[in-house]
Tab-separated table of C-alpha atoms and ligand atoms in Angstrom:
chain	number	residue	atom	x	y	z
A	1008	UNK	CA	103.523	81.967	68.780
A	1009	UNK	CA	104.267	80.673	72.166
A	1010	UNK	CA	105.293	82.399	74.942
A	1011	UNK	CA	107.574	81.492	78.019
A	1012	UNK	CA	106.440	82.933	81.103
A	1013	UNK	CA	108.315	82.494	84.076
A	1014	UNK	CA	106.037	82.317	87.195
A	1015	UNK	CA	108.571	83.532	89.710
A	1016	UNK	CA	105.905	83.217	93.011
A	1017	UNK	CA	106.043	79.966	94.626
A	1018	UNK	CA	104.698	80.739	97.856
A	1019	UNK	CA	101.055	81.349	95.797
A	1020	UNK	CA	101.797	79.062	93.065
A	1021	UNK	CA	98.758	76.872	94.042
A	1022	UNK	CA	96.758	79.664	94.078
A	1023	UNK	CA	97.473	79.907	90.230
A	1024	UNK	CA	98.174	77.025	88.847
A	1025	UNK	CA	94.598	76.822	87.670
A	1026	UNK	CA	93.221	79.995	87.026
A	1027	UNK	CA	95.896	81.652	85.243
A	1028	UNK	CA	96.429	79.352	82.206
A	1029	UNK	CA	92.429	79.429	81.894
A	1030	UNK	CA	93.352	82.990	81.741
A	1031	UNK	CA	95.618	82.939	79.177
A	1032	UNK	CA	93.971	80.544	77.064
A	1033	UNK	CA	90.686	82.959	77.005
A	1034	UNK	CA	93.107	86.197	76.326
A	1035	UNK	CA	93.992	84.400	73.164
A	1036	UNK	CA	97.905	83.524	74.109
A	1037	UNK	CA	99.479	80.358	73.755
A	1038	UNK	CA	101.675	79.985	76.565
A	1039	UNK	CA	105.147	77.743	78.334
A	1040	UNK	CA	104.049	78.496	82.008
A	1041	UNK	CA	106.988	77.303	84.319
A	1042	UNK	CA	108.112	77.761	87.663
A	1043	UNK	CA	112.033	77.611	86.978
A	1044	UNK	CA	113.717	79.357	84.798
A	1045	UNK	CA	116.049	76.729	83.664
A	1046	UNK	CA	116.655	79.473	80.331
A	1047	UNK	CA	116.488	82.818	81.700
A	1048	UNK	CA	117.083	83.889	77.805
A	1049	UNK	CA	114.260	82.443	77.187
A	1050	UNK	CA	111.413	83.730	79.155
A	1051	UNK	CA	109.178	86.824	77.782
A	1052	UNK	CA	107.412	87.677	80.813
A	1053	UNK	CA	108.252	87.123	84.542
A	1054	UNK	CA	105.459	86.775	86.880
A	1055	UNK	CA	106.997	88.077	90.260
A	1056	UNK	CA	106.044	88.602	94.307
A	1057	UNK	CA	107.813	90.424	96.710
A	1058	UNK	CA	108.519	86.882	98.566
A	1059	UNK	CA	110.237	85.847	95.034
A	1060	UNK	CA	113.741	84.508	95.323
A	1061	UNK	CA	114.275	85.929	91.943
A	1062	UNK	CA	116.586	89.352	92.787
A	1063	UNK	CA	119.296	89.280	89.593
A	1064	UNK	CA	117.042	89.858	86.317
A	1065	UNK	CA	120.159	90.138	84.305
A	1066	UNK	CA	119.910	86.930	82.293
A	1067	UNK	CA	116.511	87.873	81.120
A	1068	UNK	CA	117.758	89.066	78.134
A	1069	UNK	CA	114.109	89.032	75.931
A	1070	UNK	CA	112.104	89.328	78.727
A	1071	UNK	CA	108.916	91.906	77.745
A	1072	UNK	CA	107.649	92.958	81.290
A	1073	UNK	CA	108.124	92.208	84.780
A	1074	UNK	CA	104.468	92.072	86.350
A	1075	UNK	CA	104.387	92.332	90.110
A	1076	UNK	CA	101.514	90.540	92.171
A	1077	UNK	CA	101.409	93.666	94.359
A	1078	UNK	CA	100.010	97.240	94.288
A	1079	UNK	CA	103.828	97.802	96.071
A	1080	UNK	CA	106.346	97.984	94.606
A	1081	UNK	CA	109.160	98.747	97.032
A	1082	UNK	CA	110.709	96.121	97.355
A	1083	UNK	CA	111.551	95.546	93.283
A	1084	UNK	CA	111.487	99.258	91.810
A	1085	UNK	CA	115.250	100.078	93.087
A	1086	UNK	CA	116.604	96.517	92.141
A	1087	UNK	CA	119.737	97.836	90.031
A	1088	UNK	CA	119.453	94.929	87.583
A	1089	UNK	CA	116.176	95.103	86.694
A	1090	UNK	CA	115.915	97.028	83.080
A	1091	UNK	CA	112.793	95.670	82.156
A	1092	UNK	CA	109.477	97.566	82.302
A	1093	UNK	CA	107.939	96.894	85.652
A	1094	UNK	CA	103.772	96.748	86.381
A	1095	UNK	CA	102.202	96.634	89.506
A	1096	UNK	CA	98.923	94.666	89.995
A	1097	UNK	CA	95.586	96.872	89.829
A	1098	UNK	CA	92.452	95.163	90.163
A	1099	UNK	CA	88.934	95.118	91.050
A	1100	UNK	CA	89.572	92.417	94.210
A	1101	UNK	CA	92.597	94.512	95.286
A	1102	UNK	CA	90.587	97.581	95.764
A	1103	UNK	CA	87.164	96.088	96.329
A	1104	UNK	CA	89.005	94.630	99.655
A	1105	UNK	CA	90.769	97.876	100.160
A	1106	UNK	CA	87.307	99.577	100.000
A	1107	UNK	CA	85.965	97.387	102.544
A	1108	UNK	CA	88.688	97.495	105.114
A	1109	UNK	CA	88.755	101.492	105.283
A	1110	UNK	CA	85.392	101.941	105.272
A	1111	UNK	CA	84.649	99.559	108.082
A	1112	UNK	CA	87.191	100.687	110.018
A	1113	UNK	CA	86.155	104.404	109.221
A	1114	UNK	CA	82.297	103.532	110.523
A	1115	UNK	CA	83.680	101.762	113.380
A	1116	UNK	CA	85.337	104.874	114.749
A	1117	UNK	CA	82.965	107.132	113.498
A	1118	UNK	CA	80.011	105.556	115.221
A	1119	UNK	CA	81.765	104.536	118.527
A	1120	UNK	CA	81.442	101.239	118.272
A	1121	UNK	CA	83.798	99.946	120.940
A	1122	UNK	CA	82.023	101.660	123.392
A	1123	UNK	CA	78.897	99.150	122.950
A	1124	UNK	CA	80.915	96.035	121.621
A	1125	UNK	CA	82.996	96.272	125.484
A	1126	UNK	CA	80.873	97.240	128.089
A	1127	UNK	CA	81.226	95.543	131.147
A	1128	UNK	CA	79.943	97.815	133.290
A	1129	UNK	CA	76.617	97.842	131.568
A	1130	UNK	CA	76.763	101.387	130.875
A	1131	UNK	CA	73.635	102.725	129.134
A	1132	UNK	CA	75.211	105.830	127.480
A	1133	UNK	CA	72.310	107.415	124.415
A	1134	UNK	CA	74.684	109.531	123.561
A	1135	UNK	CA	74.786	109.532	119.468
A	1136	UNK	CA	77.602	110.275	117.534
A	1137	UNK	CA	77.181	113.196	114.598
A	1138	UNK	CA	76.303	111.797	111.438
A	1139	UNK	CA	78.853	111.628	108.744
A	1140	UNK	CA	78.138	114.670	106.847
A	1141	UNK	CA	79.625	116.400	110.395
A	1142	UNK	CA	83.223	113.678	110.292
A	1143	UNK	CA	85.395	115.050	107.152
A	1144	UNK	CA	88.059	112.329	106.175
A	1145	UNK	CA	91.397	113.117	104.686
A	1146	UNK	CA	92.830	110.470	102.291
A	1147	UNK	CA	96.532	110.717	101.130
A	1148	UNK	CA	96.754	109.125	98.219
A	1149	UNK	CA	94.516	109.275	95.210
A	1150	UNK	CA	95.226	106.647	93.339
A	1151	UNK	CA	93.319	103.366	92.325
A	1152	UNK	CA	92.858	102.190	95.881
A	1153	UNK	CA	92.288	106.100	97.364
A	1154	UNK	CA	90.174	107.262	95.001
A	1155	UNK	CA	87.811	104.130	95.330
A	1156	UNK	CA	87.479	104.317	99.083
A	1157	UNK	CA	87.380	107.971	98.769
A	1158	UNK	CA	84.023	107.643	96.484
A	1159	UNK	CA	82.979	104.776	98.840
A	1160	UNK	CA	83.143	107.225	102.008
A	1161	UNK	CA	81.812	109.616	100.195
A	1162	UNK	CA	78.588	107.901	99.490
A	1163	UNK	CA	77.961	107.391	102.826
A	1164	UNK	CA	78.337	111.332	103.484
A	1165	UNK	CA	81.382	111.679	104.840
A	1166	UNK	CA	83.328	114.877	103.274
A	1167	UNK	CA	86.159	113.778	102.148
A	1168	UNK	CA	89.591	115.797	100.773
A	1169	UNK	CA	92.282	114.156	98.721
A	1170	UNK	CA	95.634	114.590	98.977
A	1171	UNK	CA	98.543	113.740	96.341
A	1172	UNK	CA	101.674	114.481	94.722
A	1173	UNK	CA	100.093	115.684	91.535
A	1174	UNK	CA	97.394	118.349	91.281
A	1175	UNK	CA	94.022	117.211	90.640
A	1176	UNK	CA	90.837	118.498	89.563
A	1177	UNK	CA	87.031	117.029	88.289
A	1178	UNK	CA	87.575	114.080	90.369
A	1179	UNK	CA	84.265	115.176	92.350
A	1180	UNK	CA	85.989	116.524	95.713
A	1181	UNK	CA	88.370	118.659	96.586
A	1182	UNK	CA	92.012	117.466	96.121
A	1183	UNK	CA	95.113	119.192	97.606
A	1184	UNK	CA	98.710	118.673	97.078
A	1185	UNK	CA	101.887	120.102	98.473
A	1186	UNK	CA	103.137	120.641	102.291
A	1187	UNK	CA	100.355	123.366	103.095
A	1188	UNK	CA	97.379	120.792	101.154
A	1189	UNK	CA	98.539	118.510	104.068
A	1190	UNK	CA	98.609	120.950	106.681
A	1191	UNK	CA	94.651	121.736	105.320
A	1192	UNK	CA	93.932	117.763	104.868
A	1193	UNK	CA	95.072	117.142	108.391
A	1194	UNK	CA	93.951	119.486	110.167
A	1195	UNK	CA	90.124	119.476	108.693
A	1196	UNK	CA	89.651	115.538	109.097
A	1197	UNK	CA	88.666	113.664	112.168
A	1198	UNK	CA	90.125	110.309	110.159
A	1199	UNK	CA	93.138	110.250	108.160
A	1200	UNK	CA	93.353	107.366	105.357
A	1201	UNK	CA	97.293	106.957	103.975
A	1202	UNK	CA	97.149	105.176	100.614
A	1203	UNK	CA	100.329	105.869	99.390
A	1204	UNK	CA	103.249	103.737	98.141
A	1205	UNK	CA	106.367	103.954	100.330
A	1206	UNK	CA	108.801	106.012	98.105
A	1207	UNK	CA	111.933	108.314	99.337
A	1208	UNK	CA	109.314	111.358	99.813
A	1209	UNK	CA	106.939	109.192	101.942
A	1210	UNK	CA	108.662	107.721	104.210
A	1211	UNK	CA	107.867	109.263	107.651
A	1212	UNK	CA	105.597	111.230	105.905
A	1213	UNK	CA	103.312	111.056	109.210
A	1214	UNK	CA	106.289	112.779	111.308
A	1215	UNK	CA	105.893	114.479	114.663
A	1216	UNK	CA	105.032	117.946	112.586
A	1217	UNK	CA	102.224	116.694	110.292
A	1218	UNK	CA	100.706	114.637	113.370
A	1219	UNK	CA	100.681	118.109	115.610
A	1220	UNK	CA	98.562	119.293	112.761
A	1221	UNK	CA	95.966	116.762	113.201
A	1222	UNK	CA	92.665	117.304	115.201
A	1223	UNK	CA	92.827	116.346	119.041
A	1224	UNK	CA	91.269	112.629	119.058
A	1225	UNK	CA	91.597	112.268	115.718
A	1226	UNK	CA	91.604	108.348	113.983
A	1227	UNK	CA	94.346	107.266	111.546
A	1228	UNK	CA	93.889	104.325	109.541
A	1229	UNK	CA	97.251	102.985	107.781
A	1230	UNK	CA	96.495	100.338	104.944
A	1231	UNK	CA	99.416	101.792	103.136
A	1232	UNK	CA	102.924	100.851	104.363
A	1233	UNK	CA	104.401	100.973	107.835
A	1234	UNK	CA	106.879	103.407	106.741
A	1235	UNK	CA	104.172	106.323	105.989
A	1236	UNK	CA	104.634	106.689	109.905
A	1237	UNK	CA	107.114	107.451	112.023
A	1238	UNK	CA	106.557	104.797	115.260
A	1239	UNK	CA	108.128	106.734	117.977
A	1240	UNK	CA	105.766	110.253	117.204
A	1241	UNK	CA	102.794	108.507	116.594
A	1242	UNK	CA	103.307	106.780	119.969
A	1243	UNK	CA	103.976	109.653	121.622
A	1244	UNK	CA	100.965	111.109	120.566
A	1245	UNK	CA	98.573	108.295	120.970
A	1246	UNK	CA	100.188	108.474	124.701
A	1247	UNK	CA	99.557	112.262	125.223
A	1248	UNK	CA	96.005	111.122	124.125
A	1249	UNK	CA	96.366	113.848	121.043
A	1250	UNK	CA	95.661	110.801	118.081
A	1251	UNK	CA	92.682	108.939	119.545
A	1252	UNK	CA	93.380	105.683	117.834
A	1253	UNK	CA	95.594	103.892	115.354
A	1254	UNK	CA	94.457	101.199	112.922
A	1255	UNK	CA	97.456	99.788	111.208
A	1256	UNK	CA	97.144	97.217	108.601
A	1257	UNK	CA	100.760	97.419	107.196
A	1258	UNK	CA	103.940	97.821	109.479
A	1259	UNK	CA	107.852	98.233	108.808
A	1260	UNK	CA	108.773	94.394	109.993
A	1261	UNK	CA	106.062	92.035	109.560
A	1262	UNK	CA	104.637	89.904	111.118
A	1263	UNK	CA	105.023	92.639	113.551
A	1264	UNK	CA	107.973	91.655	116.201
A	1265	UNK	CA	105.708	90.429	119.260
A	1266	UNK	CA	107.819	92.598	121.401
A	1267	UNK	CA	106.268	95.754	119.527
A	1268	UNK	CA	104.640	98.143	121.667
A	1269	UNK	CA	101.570	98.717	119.156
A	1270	UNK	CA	100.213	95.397	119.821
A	1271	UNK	CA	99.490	96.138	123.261
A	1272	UNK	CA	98.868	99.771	122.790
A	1273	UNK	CA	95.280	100.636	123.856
A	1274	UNK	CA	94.787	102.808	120.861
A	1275	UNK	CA	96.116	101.071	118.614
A	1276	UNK	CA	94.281	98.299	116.334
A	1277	UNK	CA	97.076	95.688	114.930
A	1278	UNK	CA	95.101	93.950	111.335
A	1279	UNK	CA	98.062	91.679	109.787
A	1280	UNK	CA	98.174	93.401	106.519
A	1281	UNK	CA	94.952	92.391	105.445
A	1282	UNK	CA	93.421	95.385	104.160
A	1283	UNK	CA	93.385	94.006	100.836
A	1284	UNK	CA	94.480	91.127	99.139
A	1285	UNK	CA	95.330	89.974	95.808
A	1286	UNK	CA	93.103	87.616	94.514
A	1287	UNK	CA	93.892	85.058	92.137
A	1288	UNK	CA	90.560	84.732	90.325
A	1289	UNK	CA	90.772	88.580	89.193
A	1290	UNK	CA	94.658	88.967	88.992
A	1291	UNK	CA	95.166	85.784	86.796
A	1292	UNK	CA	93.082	88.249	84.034
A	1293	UNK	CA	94.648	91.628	84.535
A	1294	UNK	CA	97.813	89.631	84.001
A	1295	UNK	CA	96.846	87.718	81.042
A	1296	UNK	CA	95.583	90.990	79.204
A	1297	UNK	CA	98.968	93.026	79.800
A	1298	UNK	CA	100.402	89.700	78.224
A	1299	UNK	CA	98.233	90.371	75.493
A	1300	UNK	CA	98.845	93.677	75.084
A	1301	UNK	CA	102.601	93.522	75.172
A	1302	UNK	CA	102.448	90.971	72.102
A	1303	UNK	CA	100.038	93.530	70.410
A	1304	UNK	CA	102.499	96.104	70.884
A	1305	UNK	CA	99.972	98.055	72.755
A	1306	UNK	CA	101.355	100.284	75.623
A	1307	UNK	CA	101.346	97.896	79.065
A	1308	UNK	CA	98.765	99.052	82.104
A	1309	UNK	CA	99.758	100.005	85.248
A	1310	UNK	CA	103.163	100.729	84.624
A	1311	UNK	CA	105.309	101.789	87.119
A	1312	UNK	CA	107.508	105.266	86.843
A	1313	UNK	CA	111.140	104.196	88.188
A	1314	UNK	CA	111.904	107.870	88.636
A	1315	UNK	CA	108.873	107.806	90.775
A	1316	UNK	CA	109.266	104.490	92.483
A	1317	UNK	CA	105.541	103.803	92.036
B	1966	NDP	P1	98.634	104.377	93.083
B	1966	NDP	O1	100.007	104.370	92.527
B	1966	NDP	O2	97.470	104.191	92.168
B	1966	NDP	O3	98.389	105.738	93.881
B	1966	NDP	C1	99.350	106.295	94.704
B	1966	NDP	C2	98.874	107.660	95.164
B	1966	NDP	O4	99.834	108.179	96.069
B	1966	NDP	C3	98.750	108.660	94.009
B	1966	NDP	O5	97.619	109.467	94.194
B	1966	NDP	C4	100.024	109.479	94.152
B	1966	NDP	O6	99.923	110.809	93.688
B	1966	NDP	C5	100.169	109.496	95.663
B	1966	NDP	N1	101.550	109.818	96.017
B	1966	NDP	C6	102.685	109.157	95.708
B	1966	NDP	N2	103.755	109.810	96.194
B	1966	NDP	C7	103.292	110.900	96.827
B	1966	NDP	C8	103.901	111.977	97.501
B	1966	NDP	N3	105.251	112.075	97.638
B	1966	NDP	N4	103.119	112.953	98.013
B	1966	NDP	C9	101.772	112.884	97.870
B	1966	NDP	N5	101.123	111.892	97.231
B	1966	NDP	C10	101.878	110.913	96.715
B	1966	NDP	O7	98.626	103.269	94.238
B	1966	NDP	P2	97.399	102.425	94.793
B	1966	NDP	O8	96.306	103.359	95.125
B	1966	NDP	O9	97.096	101.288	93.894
B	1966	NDP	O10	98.058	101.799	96.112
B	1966	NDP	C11	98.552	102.625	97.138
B	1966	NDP	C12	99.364	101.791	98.110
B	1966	NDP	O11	98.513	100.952	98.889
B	1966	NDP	C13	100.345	100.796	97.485
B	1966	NDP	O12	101.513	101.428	97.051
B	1966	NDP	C14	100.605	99.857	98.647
B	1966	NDP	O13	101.663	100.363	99.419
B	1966	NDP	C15	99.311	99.925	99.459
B	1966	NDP	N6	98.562	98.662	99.427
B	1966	NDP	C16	98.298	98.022	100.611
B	1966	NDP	C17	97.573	96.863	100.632
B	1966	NDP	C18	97.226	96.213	101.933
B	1966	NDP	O14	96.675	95.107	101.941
B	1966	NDP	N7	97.503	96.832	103.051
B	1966	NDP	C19	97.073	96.251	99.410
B	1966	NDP	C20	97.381	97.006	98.211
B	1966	NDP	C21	98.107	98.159	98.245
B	1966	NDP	P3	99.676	111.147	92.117
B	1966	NDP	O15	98.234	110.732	91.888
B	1966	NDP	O16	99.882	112.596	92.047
B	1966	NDP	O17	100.652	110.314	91.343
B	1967	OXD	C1	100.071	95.056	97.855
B	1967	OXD	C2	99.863	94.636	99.216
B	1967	OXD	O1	100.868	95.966	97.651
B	1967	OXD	O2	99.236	93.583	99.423
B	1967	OXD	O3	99.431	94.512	96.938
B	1967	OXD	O4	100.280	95.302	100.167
C-alpha cells in the first residue's frame, strides 16, 4: 500500500529531498512524498518543523503520527488542534553533536583555556587547573541527550550527578530528583549542564534561588532552551561575579535581539543554537522506521507525553 506523507518543512526541504525517499524505499514503504497538502484527508503521516506554517491539523482526518524534526517540542505539544500522536526526533547525530558541544565547552572552562587563547600581556602563569576527577558536573536532564553527555563527561573523569523529574537508579551515577536533589546537584558542581525541554515546570527553573545555591565561580552551560533561565538573575549574578561564566546555546528570542545584554556580557559565551543539529542523513531513517512501525501496528518511538509536554 502507498502512503501519503505530507512533508510539512520547507525551509529544510532540500536537505531531504534525497535522503529521505532512499529512506523509505530501504524501510520497505512505498510512499506519495509531497510538500502541499492539497488533501489534508489524505495524508497518513505529517513530517513537521517548528518553522512549519502548518498550525490547524484539523483536516488531517487519517493522519497516523505527527513526527517533529526536533528534540523540542514546545512549540507543537499545546497546539489545541492537534489530536494526533506526536514524536519528537531522537537520533544518533542529534546527540552525537549535543555530546560534542557540552563537552568542549565543559573542558574549555575546566582547563582555563581563555586564559592562554587571550593573553596579551604575555603572561606566563604555570598555574594548572585540578584534574577532572576534582570538577563534579551537575546535568539536569537525563534524557537521550543528558544521559549521553553525562557518560561522555564521565569518561573523561569528571563526577557527574543527574538530575530529573523521575527517580532513577542503575544508570551508573548518582541521579537526584525533586527541589532538595537540585539544591544537592547545584551546589556540589562547579558546571551545571540544563538538558531539559521547556515545559510549565521548567521554565525559570534557573531562578534567583536555585542560582544562590550554586558554587561561587561556578560555569553554566545552557544547550537546552532559553527559558530554563531566568535573564535578569542570571545577570545579576554573573555581575556580582557569583556565576563565573555563561555559555548559552539556546535563548528565549532568537536570533538573539542585538540589543541583548548577553552578547556583550564578559561572562557570557553567545553559540547561535548550535549545540546540536538535526541531521538529515540520520533523521531521514529514524523517520522512515516509525513510518514503518506505525503500518506494522507496532507502538511509535519517541513519543511524546502531552500531559507532560515532552
Ligand atoms: P528527553 O525528553 O529525552 O529528556 C528530558 C529530560 O528532562 C528527562 O530526563 C526528564 O526527566 C527531564 N525533565 C523534564 N521535565 C523535568 C522537570 N520538571 N524536572 C526535572 N527534570 C525534568 O529530551 P532530550 O534529552 O532528547 O532533549 C532535551 C532538550 O534538549 C530538548 O527538549 C531541547 O529543548 C534541547 N535540545 C537542544 C538542542 C540544541 O541544539 N541546543 C538540540 C536538541 C535538543 P524524566 O527522565 O524523569 O522524564
Ligand atoms: C531541537 C533543537 O530541539 O534543535 O532539536 O533545539
Amino acid at each position: 500500500m502507498t502512503v501519503t506523507i505530507y512533508f510539512s518543512a520547507p525551509n529544510v526541504w532540500d536537505e531531504y529531498r534525497d535522503v529521505l525517499p532512499a529512506a523509505l524505499s530501504a524501510a520497505g514503504i512505498t510512499a506519495r512524498l509531497v510538500t502541499e497538502a492539497a488533501d489534508p484527508a489524505a495524508v497518513d503521516y505529517i513530517i513537521y518543523a517548528p518553522s512549519s506554517p502548518l498550525q490547524d491539523f484539523t483536516p488531517f482526518t487519517r493522519t497516523k503520527a505527527v513526527l517533529n524534526l526536533w528534540a523540542g517540542v514546545e512549540r507543537i505539544v499545546g497546539n489545541p488542534t492537534l489530536t494526533q500522536p506526536l514524536c519528537r526526533m531522537v537520533d544518533t547525530g542529534l546527540t552525537e553533536g549535543m555530546v560534542e558541544w557540552v563537552v568542549g565547552h565543559s573542558l574549555r572552562h575546566h582547563l582555563g583555556m581563555d586564559r592562554h587563547i587571550v593573553n596579551p600581556n604575555r603572561v606566563w602563569n604555570p598555574a594548572c587547573p585540578p584534574l577532572a576527577r576534582e570538577r563534579p558536573v551537575a546535568m539536569l536532564g537525563m534524557g537521550a541527550l543528558g544521559l549521553a553527555c553525562a557518560r561522555a563527561l564521565m569518561a573523561l573523569n569528571f563526577p557527574v550527578t543527574g538530575w530529573s523529574r523521575t527517580e532513577k537508579t542503575g544508570l551508573g551515577l548518582p541521579c537526584l530528583h525533586g527541589e532538595d536533589g537540585l539544591q544537592a546537584a547545584l551546589s556540589g558542581a562547579d558546571i551545571v549542564v540544563t538538558l531539559l525541554p521547556k515545559t510549565p515546570e521548567t521554565e525559570n527553573l534557573l531562578d534567583a534561588r536555585c542560582l544562590s545555591w550554586m558554587r561561587a565561580g561556578a560555569t553554566i552551560l545552557n544547550p537546552g532552551r532559553g527559558a530554563l533561565i531566568d535573564d535578569a538573575a542570571l545577570l545579576a549574578a554573573l555581575d556580582a561575579g557569583h556565576i563565573g561564566h555563561a555559555t548559552l546555546d539556546v535563548f528565549r528570542v532568537e536570533p538573539l535581539p542585538q540589543d541583548h545584554p548577553y552578547w556583550t556580557h564578559p561572562r557570557v559565551t553567545v553559540t547561535p543554537h548550535i549545540a546540536a543539529d538535526t541531521r538529515s542523513s540520520g533523521a531521514a531513517k529514524v523517520l522512515a522506521e516509525n513510518i514503518r512501525r506505525g503500518e506494522a501496528g507496532l507502538p511509535f518511538l519517541n513519543l511524546v507525553d502531552r500531559t507532560r509536554g515532552y
